[in-house]
Short mmCIF file of C-alpha atoms in Angstrom, two decimals:
data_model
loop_
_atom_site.label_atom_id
_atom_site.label_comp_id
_atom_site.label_asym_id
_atom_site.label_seq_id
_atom_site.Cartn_x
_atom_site.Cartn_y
_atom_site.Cartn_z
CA UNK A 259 0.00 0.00 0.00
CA UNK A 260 2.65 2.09 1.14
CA UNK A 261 4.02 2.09 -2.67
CA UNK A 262 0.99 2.17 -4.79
CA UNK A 263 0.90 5.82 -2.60
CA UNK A 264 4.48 6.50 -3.53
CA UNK A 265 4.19 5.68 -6.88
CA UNK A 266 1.08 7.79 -6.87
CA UNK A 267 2.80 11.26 -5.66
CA UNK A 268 5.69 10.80 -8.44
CA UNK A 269 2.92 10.63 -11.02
CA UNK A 270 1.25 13.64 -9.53
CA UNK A 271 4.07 16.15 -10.00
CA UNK A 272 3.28 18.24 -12.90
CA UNK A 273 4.45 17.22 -16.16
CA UNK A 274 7.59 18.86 -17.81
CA UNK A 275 6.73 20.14 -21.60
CA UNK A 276 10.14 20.81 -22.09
CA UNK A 277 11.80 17.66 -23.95
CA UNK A 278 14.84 16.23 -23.66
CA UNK A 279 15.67 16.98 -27.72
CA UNK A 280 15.11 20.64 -26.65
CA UNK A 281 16.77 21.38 -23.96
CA UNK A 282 20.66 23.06 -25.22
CA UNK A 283 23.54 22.08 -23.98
CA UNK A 284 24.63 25.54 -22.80
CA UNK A 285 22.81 25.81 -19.43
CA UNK A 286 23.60 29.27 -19.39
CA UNK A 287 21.51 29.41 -22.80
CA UNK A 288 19.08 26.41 -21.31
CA UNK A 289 18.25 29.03 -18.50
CA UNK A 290 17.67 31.87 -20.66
CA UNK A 291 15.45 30.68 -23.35
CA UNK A 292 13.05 28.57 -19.91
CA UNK A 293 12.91 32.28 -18.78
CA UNK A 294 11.71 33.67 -22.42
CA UNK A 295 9.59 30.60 -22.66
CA UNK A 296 7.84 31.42 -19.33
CA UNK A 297 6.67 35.09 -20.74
CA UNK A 298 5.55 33.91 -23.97
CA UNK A 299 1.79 32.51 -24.43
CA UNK A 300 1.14 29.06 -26.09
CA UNK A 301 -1.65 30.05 -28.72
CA UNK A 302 -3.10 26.53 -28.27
CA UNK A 303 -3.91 26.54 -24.86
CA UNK A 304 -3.90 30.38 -24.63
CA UNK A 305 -3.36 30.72 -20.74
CA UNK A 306 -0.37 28.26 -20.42
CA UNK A 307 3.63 29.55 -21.37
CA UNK A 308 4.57 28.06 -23.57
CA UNK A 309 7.37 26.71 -20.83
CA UNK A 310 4.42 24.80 -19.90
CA UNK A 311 2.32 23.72 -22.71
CA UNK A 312 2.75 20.33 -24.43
CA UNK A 313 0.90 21.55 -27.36
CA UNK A 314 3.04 20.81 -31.13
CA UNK A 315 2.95 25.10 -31.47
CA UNK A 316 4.17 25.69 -28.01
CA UNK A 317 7.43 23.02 -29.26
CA UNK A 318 8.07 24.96 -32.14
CA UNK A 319 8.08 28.41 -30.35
CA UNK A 320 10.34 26.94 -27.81
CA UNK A 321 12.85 25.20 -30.67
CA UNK A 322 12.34 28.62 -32.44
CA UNK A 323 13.62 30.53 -29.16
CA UNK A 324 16.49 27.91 -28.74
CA UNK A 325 17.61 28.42 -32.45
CA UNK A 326 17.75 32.53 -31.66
CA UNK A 327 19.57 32.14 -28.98
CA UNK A 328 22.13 29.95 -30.06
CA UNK A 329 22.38 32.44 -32.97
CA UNK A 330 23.34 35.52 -30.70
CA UNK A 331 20.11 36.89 -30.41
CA UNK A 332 19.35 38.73 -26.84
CA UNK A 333 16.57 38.13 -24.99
CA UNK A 334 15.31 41.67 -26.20
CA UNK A 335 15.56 40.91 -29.58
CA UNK A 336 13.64 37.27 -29.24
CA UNK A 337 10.83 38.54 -27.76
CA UNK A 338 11.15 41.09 -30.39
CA UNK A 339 11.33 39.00 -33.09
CA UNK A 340 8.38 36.54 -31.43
CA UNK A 341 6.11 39.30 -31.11
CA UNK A 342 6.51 40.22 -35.10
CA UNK A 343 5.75 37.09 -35.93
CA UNK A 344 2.93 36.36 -33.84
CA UNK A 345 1.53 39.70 -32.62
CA UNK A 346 1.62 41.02 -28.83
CA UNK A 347 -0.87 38.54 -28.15
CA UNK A 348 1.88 36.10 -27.80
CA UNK A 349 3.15 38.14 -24.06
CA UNK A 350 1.85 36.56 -21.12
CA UNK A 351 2.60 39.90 -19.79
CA UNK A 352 1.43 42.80 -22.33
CA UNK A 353 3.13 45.63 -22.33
CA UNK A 354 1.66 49.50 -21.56
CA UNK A 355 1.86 50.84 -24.84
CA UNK A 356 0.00 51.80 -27.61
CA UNK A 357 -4.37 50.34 -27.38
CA UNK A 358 -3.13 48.17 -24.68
CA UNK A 359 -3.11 51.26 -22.41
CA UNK A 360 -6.89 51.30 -23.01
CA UNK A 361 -6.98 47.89 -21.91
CA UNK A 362 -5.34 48.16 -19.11
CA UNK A 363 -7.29 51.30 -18.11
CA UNK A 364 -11.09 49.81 -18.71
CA UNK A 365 -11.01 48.05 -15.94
CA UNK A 366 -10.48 50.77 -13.03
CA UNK A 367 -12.12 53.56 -15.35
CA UNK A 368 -15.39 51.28 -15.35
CA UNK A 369 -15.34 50.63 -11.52
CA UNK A 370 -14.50 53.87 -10.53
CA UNK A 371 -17.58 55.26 -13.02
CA UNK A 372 -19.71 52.49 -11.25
CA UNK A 373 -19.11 53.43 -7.95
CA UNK A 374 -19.82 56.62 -8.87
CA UNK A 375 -22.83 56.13 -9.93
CA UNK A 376 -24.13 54.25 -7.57
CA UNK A 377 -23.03 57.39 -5.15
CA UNK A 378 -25.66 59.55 -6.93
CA UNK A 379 -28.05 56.96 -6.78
CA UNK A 380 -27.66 56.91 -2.87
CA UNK A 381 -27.57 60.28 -2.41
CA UNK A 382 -30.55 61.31 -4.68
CA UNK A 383 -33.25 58.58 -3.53
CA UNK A 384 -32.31 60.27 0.18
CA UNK A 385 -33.10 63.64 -0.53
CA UNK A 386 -36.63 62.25 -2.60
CA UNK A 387 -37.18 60.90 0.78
CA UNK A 388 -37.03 63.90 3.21
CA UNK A 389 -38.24 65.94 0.40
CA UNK A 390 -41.93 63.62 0.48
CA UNK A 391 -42.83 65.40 4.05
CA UNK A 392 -46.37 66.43 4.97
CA UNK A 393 -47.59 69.49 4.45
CA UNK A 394 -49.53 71.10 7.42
CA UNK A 395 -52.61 70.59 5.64
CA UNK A 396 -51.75 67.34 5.28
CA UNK A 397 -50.63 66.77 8.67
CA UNK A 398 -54.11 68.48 10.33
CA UNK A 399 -55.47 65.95 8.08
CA UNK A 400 -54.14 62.55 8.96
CA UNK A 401 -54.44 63.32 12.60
CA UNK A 402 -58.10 64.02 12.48
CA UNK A 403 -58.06 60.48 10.72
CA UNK A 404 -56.11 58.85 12.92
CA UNK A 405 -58.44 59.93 15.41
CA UNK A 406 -61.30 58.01 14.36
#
């Protein structure tokens, strides 16, 4: 029992997408392109790096990233060249320029307006309700009702 359990936890460690043909034999260029791969978005699975992903794109970014490296790209100019191939949408991370600042803006811009506006609404349903008082008339009136 005691090793179905053991064999159990080694198979519930989370798989490695990285394969062994992939991995370069410089680790100081091994280390650098698992870092790159760890920003960059597998299109497959969309919400994985493609560090992580064992989709077939995800392999070919990673070979692609590998092949730049070992070519004397920096890490600069691979994401740089990544992203002009495959659009920004490729960054895990996006970056603050350009329509992404709108995007990155929405979010607060809409809460802030909807706490806003749910300010107003507070404030003017309060003053509808002091403003609904009794008129003397009507006062005189609901007393001598309340009376019968």
């Amino acid at each position: 029992m005691k090793y179905l359990l053991l064999i159990a936890c080694l198979f519930a460690t989370p798989a490695m997408a990285v394969e062994p043909d992939e991995i370069l034999a410089d680790p100081v260029l091994e280390s650098r392109a698992r870092d790159l791969s760890k920003g960059l978005r597998c299109l497959v699975c969309q919400n994985e790096s493609i560090d992580e992903s064992n989709a077939d794109l995800a392999r070919d970014l990673r070979i692609l990233v590998r092949e730049r490296l070992v070519a004397g790209d920096t890490d600069d100019e691979v994401i740089e060249w990544v992203v002009g191939v495959y659009g920004e949408y490729v960054l895990l991370r996006p970056t603050l320029t350009g329509a992404n600042i709108v995007l990155w803006l929405a979010g607060p811009a809409g809460l802030l307006t909807a706490l806003l506006g749910g300010m107003i609404y507070v404030r003017r349903r309060s003053t509808a309700q002091t403003g609904d008082a009794l008129s003397e008339a009507e006062q005189k009136r609901l007393a001598e009702l309340l009376k019968d």
